[in-house]
XYZ file of C-alpha atoms in Angstrom:
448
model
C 40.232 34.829 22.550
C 36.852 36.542 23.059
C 35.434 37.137 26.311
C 31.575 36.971 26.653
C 30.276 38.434 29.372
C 26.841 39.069 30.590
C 27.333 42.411 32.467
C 30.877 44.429 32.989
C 31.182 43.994 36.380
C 34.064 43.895 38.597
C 34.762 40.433 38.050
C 34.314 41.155 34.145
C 36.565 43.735 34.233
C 39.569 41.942 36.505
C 39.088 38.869 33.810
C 39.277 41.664 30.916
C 42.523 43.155 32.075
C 44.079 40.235 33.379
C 43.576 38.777 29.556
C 44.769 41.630 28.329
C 48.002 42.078 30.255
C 48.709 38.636 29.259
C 48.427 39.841 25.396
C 45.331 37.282 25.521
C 42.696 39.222 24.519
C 41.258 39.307 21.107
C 37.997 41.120 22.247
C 35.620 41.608 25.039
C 31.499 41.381 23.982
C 29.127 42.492 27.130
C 25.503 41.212 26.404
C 23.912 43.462 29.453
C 23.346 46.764 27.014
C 25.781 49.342 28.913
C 26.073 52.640 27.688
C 29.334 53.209 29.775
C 31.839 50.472 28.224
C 35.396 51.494 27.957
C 37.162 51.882 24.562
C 37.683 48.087 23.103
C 34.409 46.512 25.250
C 31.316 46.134 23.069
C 27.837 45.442 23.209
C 25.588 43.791 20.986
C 22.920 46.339 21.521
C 25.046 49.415 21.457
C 27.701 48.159 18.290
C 24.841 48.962 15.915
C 23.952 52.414 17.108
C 26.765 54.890 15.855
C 27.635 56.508 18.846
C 31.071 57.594 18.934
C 31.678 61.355 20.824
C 30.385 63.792 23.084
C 30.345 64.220 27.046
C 28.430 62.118 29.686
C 25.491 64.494 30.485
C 25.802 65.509 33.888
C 22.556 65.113 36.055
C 21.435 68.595 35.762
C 21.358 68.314 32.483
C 18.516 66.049 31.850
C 15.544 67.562 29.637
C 12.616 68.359 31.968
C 8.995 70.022 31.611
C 9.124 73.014 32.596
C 9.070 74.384 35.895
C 10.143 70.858 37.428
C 13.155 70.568 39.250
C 16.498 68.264 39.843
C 17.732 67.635 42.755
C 20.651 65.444 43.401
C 23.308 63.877 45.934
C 26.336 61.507 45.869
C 24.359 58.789 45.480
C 20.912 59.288 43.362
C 19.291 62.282 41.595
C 15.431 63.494 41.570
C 12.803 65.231 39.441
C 10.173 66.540 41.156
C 7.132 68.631 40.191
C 6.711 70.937 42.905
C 6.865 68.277 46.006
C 6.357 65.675 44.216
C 9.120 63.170 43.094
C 8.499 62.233 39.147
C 12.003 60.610 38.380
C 14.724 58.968 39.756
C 18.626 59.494 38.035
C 20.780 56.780 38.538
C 24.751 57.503 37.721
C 27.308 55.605 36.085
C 29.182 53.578 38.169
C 33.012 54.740 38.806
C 34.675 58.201 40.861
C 33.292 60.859 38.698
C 29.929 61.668 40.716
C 26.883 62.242 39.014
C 26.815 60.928 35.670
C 23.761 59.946 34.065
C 23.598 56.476 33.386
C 19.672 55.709 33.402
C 16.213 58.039 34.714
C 13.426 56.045 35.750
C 9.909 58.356 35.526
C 7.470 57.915 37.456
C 3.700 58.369 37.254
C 1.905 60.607 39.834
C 1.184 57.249 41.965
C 4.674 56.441 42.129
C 4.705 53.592 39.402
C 8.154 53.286 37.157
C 6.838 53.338 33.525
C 9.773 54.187 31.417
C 13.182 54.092 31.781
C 15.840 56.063 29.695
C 18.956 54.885 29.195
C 22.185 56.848 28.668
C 25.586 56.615 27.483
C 28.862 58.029 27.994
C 28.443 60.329 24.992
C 25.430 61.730 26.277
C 22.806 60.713 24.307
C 19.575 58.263 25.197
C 20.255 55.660 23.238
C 17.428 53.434 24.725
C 13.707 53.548 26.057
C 12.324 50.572 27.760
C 8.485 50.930 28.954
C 6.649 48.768 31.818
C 2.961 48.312 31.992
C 0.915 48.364 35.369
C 2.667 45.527 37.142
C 5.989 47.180 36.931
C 7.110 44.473 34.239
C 9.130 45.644 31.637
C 7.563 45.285 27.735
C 9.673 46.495 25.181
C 13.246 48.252 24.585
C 13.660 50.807 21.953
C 17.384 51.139 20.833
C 17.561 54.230 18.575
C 20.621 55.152 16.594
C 22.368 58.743 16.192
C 20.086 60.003 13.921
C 17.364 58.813 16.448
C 16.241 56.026 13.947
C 15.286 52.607 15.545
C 17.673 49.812 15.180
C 16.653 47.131 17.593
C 13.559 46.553 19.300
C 13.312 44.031 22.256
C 10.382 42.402 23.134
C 10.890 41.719 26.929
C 7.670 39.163 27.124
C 8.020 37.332 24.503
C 12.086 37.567 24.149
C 11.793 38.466 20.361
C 13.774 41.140 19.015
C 14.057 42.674 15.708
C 17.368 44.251 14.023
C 16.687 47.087 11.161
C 20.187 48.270 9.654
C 20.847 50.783 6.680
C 20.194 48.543 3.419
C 19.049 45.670 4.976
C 15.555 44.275 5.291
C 14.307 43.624 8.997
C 15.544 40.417 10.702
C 14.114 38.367 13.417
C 15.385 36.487 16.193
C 13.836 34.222 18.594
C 16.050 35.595 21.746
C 19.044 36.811 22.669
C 20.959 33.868 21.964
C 20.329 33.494 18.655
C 21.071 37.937 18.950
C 24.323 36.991 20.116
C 25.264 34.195 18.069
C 24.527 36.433 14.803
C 26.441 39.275 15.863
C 29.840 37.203 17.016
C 29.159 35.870 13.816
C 29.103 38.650 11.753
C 32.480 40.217 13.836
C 34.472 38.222 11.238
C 36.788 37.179 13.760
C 38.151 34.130 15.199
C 35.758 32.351 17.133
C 37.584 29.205 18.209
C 37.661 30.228 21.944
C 34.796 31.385 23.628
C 35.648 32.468 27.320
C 32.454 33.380 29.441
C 31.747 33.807 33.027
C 28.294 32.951 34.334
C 26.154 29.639 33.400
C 23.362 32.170 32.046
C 23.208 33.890 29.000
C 26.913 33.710 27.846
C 26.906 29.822 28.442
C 23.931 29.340 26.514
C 25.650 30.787 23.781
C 28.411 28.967 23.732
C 26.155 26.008 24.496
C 24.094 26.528 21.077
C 27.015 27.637 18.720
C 26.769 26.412 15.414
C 30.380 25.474 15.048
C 31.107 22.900 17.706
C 34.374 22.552 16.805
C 35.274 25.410 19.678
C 37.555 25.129 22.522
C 35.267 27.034 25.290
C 36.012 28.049 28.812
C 33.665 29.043 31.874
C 35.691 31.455 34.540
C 33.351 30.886 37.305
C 33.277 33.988 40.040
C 31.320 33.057 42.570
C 31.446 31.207 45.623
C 30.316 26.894 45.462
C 28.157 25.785 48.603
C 26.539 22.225 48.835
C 26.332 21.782 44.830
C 27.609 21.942 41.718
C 25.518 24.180 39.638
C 23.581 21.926 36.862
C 24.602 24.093 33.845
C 28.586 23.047 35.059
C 27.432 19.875 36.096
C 26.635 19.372 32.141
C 29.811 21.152 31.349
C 31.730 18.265 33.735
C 29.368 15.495 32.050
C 29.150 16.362 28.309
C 32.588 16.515 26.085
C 30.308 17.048 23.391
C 29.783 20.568 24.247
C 32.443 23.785 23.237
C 33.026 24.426 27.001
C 35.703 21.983 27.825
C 37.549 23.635 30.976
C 36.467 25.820 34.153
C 38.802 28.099 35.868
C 37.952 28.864 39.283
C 40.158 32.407 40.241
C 39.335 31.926 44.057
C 42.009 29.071 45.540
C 39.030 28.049 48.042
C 36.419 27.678 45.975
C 38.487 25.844 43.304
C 39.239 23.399 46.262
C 35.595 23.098 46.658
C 34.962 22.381 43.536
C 37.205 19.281 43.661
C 35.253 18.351 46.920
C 31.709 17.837 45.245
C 33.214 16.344 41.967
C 33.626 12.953 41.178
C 37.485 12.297 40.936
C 37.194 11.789 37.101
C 35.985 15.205 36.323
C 38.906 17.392 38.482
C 41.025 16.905 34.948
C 38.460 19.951 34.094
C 39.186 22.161 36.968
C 42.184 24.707 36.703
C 42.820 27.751 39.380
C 43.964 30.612 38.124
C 43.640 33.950 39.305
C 43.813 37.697 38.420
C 46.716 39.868 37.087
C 45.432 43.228 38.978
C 46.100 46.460 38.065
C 48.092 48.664 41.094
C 48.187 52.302 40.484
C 51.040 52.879 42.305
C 53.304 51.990 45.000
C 53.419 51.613 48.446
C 56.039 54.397 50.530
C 55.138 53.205 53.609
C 53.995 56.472 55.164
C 52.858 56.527 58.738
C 49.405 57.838 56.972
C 45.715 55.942 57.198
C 42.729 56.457 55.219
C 38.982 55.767 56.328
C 36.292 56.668 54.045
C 33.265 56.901 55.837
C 29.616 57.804 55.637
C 28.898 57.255 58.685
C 30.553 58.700 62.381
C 30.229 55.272 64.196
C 34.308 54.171 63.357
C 35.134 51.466 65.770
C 37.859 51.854 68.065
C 39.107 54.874 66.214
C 40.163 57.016 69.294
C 41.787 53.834 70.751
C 43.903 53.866 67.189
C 44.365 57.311 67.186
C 45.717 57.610 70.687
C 48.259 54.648 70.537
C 49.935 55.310 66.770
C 50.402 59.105 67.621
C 52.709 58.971 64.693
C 50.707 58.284 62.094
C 48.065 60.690 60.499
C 44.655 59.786 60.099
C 42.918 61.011 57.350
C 38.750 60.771 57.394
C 36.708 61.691 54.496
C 32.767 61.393 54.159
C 31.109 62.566 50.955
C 28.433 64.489 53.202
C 28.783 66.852 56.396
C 30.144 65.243 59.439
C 28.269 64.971 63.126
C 29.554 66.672 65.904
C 31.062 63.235 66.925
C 33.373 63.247 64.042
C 34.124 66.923 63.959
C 34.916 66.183 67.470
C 37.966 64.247 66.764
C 39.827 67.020 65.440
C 41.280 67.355 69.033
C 43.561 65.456 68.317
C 46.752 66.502 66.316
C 47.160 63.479 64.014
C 43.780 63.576 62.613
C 42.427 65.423 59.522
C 39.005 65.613 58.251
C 37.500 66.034 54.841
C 33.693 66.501 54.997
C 31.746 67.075 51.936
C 34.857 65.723 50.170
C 34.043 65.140 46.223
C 34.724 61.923 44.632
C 38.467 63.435 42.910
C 39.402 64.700 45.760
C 38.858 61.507 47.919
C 41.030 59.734 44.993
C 43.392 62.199 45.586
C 43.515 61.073 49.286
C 44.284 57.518 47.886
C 47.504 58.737 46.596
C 48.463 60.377 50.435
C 47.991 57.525 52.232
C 49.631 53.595 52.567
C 47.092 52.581 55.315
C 43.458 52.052 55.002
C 41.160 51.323 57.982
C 37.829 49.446 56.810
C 37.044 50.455 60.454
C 33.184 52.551 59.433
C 29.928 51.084 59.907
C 27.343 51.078 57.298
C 27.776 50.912 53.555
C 30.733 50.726 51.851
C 31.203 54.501 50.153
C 32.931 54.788 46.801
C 33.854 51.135 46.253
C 36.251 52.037 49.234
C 38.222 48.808 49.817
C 39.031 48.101 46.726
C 40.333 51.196 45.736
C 42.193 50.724 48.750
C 43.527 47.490 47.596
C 44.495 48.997 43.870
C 46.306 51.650 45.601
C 48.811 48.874 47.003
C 47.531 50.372 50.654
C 47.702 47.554 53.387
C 43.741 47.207 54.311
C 43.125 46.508 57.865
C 39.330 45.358 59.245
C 37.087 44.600 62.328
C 35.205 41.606 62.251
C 32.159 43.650 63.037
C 32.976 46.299 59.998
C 34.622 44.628 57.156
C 32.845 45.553 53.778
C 35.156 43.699 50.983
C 36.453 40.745 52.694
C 38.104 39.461 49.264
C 40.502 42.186 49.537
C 41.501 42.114 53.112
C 43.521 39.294 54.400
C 42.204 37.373 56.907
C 45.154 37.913 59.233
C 44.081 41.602 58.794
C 41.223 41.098 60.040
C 40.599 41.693 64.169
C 37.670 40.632 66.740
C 36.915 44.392 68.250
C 38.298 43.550 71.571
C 41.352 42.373 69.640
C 41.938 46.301 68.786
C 45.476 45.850 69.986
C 46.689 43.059 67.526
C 45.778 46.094 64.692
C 47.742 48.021 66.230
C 50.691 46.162 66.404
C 50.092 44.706 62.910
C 50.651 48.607 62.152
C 53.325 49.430 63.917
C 55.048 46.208 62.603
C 54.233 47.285 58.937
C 55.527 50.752 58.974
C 58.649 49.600 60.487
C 60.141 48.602 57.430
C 59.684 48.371 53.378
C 60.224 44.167 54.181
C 57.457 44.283 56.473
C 55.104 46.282 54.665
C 56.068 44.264 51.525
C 55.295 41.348 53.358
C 51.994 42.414 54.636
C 50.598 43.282 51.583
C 52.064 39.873 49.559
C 49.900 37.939 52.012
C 47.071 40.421 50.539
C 47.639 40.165 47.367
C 47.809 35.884 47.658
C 44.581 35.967 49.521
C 42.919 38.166 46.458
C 44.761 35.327 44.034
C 46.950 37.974 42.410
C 49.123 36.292 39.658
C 51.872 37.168 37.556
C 51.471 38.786 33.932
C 54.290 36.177 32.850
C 53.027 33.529 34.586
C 48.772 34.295 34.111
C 49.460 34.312 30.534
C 51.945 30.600 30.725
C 49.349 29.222 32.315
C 46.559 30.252 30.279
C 48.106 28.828 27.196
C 48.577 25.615 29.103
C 45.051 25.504 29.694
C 44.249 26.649 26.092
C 46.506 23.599 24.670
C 45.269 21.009 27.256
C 41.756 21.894 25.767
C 42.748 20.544 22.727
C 43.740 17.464 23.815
């Protein structure tokens, strides 16, 4: 089966593995051109360009005139001619800080006119320059030996392919891009499996061969209507997509709700095979990852589970407030903690408290969640509610019913084991045996 997915995002990726586990997955094709794709994930704009070693350049390590200078944090990096900022570095999503994924320079009035992109090799594979309204134009994708390969005309939606022996070729838009390039993978194409009604639908949508057995995964949440690109989907049998799996139990139930009866044959919930990266020991030990020293009710937890060590890591210095709390014997604090070593703290503690205001540091929660630790929330302070049950989840006032939900948890491997089975069931977790059943149930009722 080959996924097609517009960008690699989280959702991408749970579909990817969950495929995989299941010995499902043939390949996975990301349109979005991402420099950072993990071994086996390809793009249509990258597969051309020969890339194939070297190290992520680090941020400091981006060629600039001389005399300017980078500056950088957890978050962002800067070029700046004397006081003046000329760049912006944006890293590469993940734990290991500071990679450069793209640099956006700047002209002296603050304007973004070009944009390089990088990949995990190192190397700026791409070039994409805006004029004077800030709209991009054009997309230079340049091979190893800095040739170009593909050009992509952002106005017009044009782009031209130039390979090694091989006179230039035209397409009208990404879709036909796409089409030509799944085409030319020599592999089997009966089963196209995409996840938004964009790009990847249209795709499947003008295939040549519509002898295909498609599926849309749809990820996001259903309100008052039924998108009209599924609403075709639900209407058309002419079409490749035949089915739509809906992960999320609620929003699959939805779905049924603003359907006509005759078209819930096309429905099917299934959910996600995640990957844990380790077990839960139940340890009397509590995480909070925090950029911020405004934790709610943290003294009130600290004071009543003296038992149980609370660990508190922020990727900058910590106020006076937080430094503060270090009179107490059952906290530990970890300021200017680096990305490893607040993965190391995953591994130390069973407990995480989404209990910080502000942003959400480090994709927090659900590291939290792939750590098997039990994730416990305010109202008022829960980032990632997908991952946090909603039993686990407390009014402020209701500080106490946290508490005991701890205590309870740590009391026994049952307990804890229960807690975080109602987790997993509210995130949809499934089965590798029983993801991969059902999928081929769903493949062969396609067919019928």
């Amino acid at each position: 089966m080959i996924q097609l997915f517009d960008v690699y995002n989280q959702e991408s990726q749970d579909l990817h593995y969950s495929l995989t586990e299941a010995g499902l997955s043939d390949l996975a094709v990301v349109i979005e051109p991402d420099g950072f794709l993990p071994d086996g994930v390809v793009s249509p704009f990258t597969y051309y360009l020969g890339y194939d070693s070297g190290k992520p350049l680090y941020f400091n390590q981006v060629p600039v005139p001389d005399f300017w200078e980078i500056a950088g944090n957890n978050q962002f990096g800067t070029i700046n001619d004397l006081n003046q900022e000329r760049a912006v570095i944006h890293f590469a999503a993940g734990l290991q800080a500071r990679l450069v994924k793209k640099v956006e320079w700047k002209t002296p009035a603050g304007r973004i006119f070009q944009v390089d992109h990088y990949n995990r090799f190192g190397a700026c594979f791409a070039k994409t320059t805006f004029d004077a309204s800030g709209q991009a134009i054009m997309t230079s994708y340049r091979n190893v030996d800095q040739k170009e390969v593909i050009l992509e005309n952002h106005v017009t939606g044009d782009i031209l392919l130039t390979l090694e022996g091989q006179g230039l070729r035209h397409f009208s838009g990404r879709v036909a891009f796409i089409i030509d390039f799944l085409q030319g993978l020599k592999v089997n194409l009966d089963h196209l499996l995409f996840n938004t009604l964009s790009t990847s639908f249209l795709t499947s949508f003008h295939f040549p061969d519509k002898s295909g057995q498609d599926i849309l995964v749809w990820q996001e949440p259903l309100h008052d209507d039924i998108p009209g690109n599924m609403q075709l989907i639900l209407e058309n049998d002419q079409l490749r997509a035949k089915t739509i799996i809906i992960p999320d139990y609620a929003t699959y139930e939805r779905a049924l709700q603003l359907t006509d009866a005759k078209f819930h044959h096309k429905f099917s919930h299934l959910g996600y095979h995640y990957h844990f990266k380790r077990d839960n020991f139940v340890r009397p030990d509590a995480l909070i990852v925090t950029n911020s020293d405004q934790l709610e009710q943290v003294e009130k937890l600290v004071e009543s589970l003296p038992r149980v060590t609370f660990r508190i890591a922020a990727v900058t210095e910590m106020s006076s407030k937080l430094l503060d709390m270090l009179r107490y014997p059952n906290v530990v604090l970890y300021q200017n903690a680096s990305p490893q070593k607040i993965q190391d703290l995953y591994q130390l503690s069973d407990i995480y408290l989404d209990i910080n205001y502000g942003n959400e540091l480090l994709q927090a929660v659900r590291q939290a969640f792939e750590h098997n630790q039990l994730v416990l929330a305010f109202e008022e302070t829960a980032h990632n509610r997908r991952y946090t049950a909603p039993s686990h989840i407390f009014a402020k006032e209701a500080v106490d019913g946290m508490i005991q939900t701890i205590e309870l948890a740590l009391s026994n491997v049952k307990e804890m084991g229960r807690a975080l089975g109602e987790q997993g069931y509210h995130a949809n977790y499934v089965d590798p045996i029983m993801y991969q059943e059902r999928m081929e149930t769903i493949l062969g009722e396609s067919h019928d």
